[in-house]
Steps between C-alpha positions, in 0.01 A plus 500: 500500500650335804156483659356341185773235501434429867126463436565276199728277707250477784220421254696220335596356838136514613381321188765229538412453867131469411572236236738320736242487779247369248735215409561422868139516622301431184257780595387677182443828686876558494512452124213748458686741729817472287299550180333812641838639604632437148203676337526795739874526433450504124231767522708710738803465272298616200366800692850600612633460146217718367576769759867497400407525130266792565776670698741458210251640249428802721872581522538494120 
């Protein structure tokens, strides 16, 4: 769980940095980069949650 929290924190920081650089430079590539990171993070979070749920059901 500690690793998941670390990855979540790094992902949020990366997204905020991407949006911040977009506001500074005005280059839309950074906004696309932040959006892709967000989508990847959501998908990865759902996959991890599904793995945890399957693990709980197997133990029952």
